[in-house]
CSV table of C-alpha atoms and ligand atoms in Angstrom, one decimal:
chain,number,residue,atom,x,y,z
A,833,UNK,CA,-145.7,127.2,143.5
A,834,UNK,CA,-148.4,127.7,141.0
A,835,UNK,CA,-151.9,125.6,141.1
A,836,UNK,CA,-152.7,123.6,138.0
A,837,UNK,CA,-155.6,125.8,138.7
A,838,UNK,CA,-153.7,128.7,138.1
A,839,UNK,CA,-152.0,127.1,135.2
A,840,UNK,CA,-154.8,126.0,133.7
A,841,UNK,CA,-156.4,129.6,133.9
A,842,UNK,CA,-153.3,131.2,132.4
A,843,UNK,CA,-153.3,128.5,129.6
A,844,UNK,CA,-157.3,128.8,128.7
A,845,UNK,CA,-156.0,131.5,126.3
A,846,UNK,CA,-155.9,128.9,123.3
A,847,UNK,CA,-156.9,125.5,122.7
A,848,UNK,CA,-153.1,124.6,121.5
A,849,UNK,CA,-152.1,125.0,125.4
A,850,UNK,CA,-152.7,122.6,128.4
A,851,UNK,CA,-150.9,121.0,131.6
A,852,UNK,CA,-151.0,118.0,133.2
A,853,UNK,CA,-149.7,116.6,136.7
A,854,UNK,CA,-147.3,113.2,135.3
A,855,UNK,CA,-146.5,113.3,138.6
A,856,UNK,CA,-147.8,114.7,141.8
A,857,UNK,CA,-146.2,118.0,142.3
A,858,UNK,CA,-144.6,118.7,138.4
A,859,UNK,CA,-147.1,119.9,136.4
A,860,UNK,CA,-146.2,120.0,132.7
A,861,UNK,CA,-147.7,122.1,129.8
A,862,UNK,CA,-148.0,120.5,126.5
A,863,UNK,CA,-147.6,122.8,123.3
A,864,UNK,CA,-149.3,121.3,120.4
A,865,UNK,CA,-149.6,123.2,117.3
A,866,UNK,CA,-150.0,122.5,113.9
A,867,UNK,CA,-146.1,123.1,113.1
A,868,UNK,CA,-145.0,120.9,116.1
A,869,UNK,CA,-145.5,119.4,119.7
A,870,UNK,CA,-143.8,120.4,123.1
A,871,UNK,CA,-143.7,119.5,126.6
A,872,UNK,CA,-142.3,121.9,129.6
A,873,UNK,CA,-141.8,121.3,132.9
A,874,UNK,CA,-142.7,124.1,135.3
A,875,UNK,CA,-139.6,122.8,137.1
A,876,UNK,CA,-136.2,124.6,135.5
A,877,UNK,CA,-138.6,125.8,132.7
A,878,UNK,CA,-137.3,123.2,131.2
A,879,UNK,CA,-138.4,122.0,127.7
A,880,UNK,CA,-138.6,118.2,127.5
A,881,UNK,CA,-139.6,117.6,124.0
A,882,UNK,CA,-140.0,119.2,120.8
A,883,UNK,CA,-140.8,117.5,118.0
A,884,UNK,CA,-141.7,119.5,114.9
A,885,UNK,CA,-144.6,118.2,112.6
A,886,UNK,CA,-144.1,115.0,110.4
A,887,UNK,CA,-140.2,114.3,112.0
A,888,UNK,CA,-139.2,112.3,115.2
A,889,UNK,CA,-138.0,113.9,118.6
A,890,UNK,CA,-135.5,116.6,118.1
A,891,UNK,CA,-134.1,116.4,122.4
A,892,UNK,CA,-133.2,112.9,124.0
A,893,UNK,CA,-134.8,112.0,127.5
A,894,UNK,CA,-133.4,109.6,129.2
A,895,UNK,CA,-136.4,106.7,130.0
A,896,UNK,CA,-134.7,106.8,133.6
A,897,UNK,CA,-135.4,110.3,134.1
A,898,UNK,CA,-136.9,111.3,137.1
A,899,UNK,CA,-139.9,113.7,137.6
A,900,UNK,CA,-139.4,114.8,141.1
A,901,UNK,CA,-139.4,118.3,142.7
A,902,UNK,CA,-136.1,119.4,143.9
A,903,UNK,CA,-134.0,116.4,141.2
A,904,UNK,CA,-132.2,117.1,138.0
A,905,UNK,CA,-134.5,115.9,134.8
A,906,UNK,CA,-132.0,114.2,132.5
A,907,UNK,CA,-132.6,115.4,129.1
A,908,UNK,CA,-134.6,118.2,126.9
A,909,UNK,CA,-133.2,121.3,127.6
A,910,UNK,CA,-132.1,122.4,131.3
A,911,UNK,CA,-131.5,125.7,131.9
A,912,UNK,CA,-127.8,125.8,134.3
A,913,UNK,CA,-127.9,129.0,136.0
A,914,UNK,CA,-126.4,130.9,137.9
A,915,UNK,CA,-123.5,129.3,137.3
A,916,UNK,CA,-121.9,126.2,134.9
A,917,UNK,CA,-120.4,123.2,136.1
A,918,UNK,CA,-119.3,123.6,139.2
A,919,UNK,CA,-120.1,126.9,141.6
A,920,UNK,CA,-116.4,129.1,140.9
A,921,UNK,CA,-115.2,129.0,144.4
A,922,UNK,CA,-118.1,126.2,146.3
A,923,UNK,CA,-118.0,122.7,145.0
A,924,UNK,CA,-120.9,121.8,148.2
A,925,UNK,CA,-123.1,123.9,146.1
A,926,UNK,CA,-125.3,122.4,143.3
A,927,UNK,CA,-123.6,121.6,139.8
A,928,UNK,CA,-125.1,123.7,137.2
A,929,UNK,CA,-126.8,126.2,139.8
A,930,UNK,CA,-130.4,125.9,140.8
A,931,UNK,CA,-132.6,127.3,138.4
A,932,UNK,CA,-133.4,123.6,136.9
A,933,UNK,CA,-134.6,122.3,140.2
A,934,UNK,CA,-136.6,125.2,141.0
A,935,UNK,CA,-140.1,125.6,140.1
A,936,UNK,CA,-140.5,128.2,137.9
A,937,UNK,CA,-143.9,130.0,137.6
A,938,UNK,CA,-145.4,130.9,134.3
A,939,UNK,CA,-145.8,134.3,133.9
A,940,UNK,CA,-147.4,134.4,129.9
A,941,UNK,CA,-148.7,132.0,127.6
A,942,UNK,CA,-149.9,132.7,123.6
A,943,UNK,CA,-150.5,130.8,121.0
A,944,UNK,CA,-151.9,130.6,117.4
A,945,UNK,CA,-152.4,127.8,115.3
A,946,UNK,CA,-148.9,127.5,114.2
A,947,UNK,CA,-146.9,129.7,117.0
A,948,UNK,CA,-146.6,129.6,121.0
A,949,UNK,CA,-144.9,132.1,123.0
A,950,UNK,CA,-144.6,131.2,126.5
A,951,UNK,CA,-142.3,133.0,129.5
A,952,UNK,CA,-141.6,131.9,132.7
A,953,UNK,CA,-140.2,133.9,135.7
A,954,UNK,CA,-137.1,132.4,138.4
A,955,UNK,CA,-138.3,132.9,141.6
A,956,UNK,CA,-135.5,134.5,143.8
A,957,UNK,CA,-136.0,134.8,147.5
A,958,UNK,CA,-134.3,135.1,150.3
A,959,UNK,CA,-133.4,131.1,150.0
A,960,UNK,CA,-132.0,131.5,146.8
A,961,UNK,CA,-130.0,134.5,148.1
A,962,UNK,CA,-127.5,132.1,149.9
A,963,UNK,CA,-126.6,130.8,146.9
A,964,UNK,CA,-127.1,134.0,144.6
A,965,UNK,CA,-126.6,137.1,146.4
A,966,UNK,CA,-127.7,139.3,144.2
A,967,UNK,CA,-131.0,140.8,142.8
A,968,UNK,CA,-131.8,139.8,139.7
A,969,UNK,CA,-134.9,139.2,137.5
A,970,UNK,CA,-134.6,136.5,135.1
A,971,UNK,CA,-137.1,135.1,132.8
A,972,UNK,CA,-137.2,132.2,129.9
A,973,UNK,CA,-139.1,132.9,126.9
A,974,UNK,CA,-139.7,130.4,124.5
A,975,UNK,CA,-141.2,130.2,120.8
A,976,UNK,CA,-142.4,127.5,119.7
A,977,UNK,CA,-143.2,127.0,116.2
A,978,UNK,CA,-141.2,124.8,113.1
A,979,UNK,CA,-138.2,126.5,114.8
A,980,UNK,CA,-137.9,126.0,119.1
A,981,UNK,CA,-136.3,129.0,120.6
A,982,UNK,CA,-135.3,129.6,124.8
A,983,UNK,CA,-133.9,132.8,125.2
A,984,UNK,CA,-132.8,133.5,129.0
A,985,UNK,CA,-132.7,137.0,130.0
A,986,UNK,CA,-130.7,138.2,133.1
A,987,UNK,CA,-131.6,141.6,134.3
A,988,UNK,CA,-129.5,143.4,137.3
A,989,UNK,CA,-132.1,144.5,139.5
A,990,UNK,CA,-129.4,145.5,142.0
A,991,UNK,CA,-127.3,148.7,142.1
A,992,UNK,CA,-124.1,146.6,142.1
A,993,UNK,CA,-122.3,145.0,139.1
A,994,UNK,CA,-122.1,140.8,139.2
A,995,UNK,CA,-121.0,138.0,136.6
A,996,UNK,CA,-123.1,134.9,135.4
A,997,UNK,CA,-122.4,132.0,133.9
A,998,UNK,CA,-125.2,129.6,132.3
A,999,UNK,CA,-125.9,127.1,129.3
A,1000,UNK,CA,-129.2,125.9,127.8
A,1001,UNK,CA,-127.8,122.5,127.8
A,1002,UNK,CA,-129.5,120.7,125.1
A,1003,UNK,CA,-130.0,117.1,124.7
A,1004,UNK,CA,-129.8,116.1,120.6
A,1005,UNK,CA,-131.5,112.7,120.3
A,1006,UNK,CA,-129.2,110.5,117.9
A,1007,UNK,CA,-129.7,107.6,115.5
A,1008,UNK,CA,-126.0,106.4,115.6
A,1009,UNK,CA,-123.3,108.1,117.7
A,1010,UNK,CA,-120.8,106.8,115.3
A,1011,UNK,CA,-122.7,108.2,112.7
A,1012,UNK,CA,-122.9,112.1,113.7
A,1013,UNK,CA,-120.6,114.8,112.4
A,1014,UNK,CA,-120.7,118.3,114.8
A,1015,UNK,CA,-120.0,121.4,112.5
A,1016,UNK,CA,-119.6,125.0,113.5
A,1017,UNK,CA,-116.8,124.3,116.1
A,1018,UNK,CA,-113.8,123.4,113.9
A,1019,UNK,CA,-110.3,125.6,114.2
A,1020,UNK,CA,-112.1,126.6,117.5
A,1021,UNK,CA,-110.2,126.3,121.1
A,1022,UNK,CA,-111.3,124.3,123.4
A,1023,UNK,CA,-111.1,123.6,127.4
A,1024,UNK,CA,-110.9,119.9,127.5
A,1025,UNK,CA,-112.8,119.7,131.0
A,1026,UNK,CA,-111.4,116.0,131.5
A,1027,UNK,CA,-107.7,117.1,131.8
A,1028,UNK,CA,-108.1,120.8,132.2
A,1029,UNK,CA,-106.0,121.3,129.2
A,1030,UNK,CA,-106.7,123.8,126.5
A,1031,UNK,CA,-106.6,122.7,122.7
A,1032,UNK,CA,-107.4,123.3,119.0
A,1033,UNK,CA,-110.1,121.4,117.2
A,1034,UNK,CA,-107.8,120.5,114.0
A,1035,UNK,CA,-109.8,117.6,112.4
A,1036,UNK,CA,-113.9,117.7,111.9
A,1037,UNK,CA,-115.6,117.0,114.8
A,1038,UNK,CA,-116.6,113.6,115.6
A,1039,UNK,CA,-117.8,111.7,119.3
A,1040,UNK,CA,-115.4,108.7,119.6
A,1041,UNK,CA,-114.8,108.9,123.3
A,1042,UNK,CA,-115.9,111.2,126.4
A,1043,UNK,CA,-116.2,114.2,125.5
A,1044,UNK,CA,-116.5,117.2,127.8
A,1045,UNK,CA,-115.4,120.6,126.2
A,1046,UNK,CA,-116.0,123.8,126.3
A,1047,UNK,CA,-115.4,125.5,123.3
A,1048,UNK,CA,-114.6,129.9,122.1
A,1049,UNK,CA,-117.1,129.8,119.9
A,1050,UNK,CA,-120.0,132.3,118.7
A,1051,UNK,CA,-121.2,130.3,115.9
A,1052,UNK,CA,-123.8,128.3,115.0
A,1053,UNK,CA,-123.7,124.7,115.0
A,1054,UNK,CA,-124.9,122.0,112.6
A,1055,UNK,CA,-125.3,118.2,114.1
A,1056,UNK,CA,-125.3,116.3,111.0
A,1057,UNK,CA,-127.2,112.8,112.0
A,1058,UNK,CA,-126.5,110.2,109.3
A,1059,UNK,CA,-128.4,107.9,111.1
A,1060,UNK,CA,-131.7,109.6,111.5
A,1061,UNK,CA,-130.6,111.2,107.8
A,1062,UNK,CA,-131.3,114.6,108.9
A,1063,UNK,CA,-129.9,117.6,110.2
A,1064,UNK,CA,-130.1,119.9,113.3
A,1065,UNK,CA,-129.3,123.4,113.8
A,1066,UNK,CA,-128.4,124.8,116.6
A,1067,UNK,CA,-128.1,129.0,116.0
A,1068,UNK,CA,-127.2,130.7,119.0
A,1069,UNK,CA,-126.9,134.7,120.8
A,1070,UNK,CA,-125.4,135.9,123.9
A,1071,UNK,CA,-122.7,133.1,123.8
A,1072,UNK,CA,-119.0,132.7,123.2
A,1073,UNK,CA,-119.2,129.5,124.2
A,1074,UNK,CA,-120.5,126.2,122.9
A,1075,UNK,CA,-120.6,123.0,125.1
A,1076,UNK,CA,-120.2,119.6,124.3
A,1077,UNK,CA,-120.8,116.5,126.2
A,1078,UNK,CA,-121.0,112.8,125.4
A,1079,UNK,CA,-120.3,111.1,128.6
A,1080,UNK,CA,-119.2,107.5,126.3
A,1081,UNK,CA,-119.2,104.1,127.9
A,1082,UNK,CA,-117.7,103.9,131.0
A,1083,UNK,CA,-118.7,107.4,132.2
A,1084,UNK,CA,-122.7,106.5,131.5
A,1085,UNK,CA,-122.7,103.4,133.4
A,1086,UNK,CA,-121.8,105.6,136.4
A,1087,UNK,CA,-124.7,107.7,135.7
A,1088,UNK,CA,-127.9,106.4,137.3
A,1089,UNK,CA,-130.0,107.7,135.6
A,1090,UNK,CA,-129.0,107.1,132.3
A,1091,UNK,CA,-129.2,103.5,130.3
A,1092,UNK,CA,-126.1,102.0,129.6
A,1093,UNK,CA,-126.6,102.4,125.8
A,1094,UNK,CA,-127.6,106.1,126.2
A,1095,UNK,CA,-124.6,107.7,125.1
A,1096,UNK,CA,-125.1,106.2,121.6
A,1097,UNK,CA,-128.4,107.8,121.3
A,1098,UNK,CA,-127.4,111.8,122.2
A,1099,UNK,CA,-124.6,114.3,122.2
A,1100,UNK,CA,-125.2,117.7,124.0
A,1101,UNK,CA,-124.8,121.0,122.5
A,1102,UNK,CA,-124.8,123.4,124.7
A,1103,UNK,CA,-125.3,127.2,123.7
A,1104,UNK,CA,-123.4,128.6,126.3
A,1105,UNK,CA,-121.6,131.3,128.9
A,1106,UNK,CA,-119.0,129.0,130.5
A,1107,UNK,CA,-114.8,128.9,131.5
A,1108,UNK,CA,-113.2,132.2,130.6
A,1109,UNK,CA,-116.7,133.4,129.2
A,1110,UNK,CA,-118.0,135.1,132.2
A,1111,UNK,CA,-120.5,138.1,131.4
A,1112,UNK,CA,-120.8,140.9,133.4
A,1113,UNK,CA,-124.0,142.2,133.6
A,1114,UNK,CA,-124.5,146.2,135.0
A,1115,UNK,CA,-127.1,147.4,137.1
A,1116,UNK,CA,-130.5,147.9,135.2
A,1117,UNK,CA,-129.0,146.4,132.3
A,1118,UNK,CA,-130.0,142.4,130.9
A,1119,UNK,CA,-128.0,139.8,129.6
A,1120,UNK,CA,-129.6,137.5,127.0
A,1121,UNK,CA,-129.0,134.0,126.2
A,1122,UNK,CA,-130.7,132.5,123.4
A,1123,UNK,CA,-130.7,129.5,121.2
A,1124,UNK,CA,-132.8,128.4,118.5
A,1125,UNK,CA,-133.1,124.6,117.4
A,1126,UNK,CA,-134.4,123.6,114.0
A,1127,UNK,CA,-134.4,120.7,111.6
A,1128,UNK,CA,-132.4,120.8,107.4
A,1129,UNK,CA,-132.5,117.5,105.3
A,1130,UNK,CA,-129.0,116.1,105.4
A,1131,UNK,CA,-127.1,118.1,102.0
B,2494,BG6,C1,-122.1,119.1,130.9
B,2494,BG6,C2,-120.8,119.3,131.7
B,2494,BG6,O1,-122.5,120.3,130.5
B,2494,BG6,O2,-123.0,118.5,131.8
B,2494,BG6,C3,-120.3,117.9,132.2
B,2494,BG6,O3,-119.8,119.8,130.8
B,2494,BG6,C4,-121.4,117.3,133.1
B,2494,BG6,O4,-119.1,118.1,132.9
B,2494,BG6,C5,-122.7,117.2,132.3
B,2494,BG6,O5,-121.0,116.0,133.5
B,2494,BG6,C6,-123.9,116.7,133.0
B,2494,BG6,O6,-124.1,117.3,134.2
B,2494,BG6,P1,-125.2,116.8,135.2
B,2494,BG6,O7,-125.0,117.6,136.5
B,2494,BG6,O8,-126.5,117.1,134.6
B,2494,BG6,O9,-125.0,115.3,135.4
């Protein structure tokens, strides 16, 4: 794993860049530039807050989240890969893959006053092999700017063909659950992943219950928060799916690290490859994920 040292030495290249240790052993580096603020965990290369300039958070953490090598961060933006949801044919292995529990290593870092560009490379080793047997080279890039963008690029190292599945699986902060309408993802078919049933999204979509579905979708997707009277974008690449969770009352409670009241204050949108939407990605050939998060006034 990288040094702060080291991080510190790849970050010198602008004042807008830093890290710290908020914990021994998970160094984050703090974005701040004069279109917004973000934090990222060298663990999953996962963002943990973005808030653009003048606004409030854009991505939910949970205030139980834990900051430990090796666990699951609840919130921000996880990166599941190589696979989503449960491993296709394992269930002992880890639920979204392992590329948010593994400490990534940054591999560039730019920014001006207004724009950051950061990428960070997955280490894959002979450990990792056992659960990914393949070679691979895959790296996040992030800009950071009035917009937030993570595009995940897969590239087959190896002379053989394999599939992936994946999601940035973004955490929307909230004013009001009851208050949220999801656009993008109407007249769209859906997995329901709580009764394994597929369906057809008929009415507008609104979070009134658990909600776990993986929708065929390629669009882009508008959370319209009535609450925090603003809107949030979510525009998306790579993807013919789009995620949505909202794990309601009874299912948060059984989630330790999550408040009780949590599932009033986010929804997930997840910009996708999951279910059915399995890409194949050839030898010497890359497979990019990407979505881009932004903020609209409520129209
Ligand atoms: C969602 C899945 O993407 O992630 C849900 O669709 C899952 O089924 C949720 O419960 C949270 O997963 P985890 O592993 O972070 O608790």
């Amino acid at each position: 794993m990288q040094s702060i040292e080291d991080l510190t030495k790849i970050l010198s290249v602008a004042p807008e860049l830093s890290v710290s240790e908020p914990e021994p052993g998970f160094p984050v580096i703090t974005v701040a530039t004069k279109m917004s603020k973000a934090t990222i965990a060298l663990q999953g290369a996962q963002v943990l807050t973005w808030i653009p300039d003048g606004h409030e958070p854009v991505l939910y953490v949970s205030p139980r989240a834990k900051y430990e090598p090796g666990t699951a961060v609840r919130g921000g933006i996880p990166i599941c890969w190589p696979w989503f949801g449960n491993h296709p044919d394992d269930d002992s292995k880890p639920q979204h893959g392992f590329a948010r529990t593994t400490m990534w290593e940054l591999i560039h870092a730019e920014s001006g006053a207004a724009t950051a560009h950061l990428t960070f490379k997955l280490p894959l080793n002979e450990e990792t092999k056992k659960l990914f047997p393949h070679d691979a080279e895959v790296t996040a890039h992030m800009t950071i700017a009035d917009k937030l963008s993570v595009a995940l690029k897969t590239k087959n190292t190896g002379e053989e063909l394999f599939q992936i599945t994946s999601a940035l699986h973004t955490y929307l902060t909230v004013g009001d659950i009851d208050r949220v309408q999801v656009e993008g993802i109407k007249e769209c078919h859906y997995l329901d992943q709580l009764d394994g049933e597929m369906k057809f999204q008929e009415k507008p979509v609104k979070i009134e219950e658990e909600t776990d579905r993986i929708y065929r979708s390629v669009a882009s997707v508008l959370m319209r928060d009535l609450g925090q009277k603003r809107s949030v974008f979510v525009d998306k690449s790579g993807s013919r799916s789009t995620v949505l969770w909202n794990p309601w009352i009874e299912k948060t409670k059984t989630i330790k690290d999550l408040p009780d009241r949590a599932y009033q204050e986010f929804v997930c949108i997840e910009t996708a490859n999951a279910g059915t939407d399995k890409p194949t990605v050839r030898p010497n050939k890359t497979h990019t994920l990407e979505t881009v998060l932004g903020l609209r006034p409520l129209a």
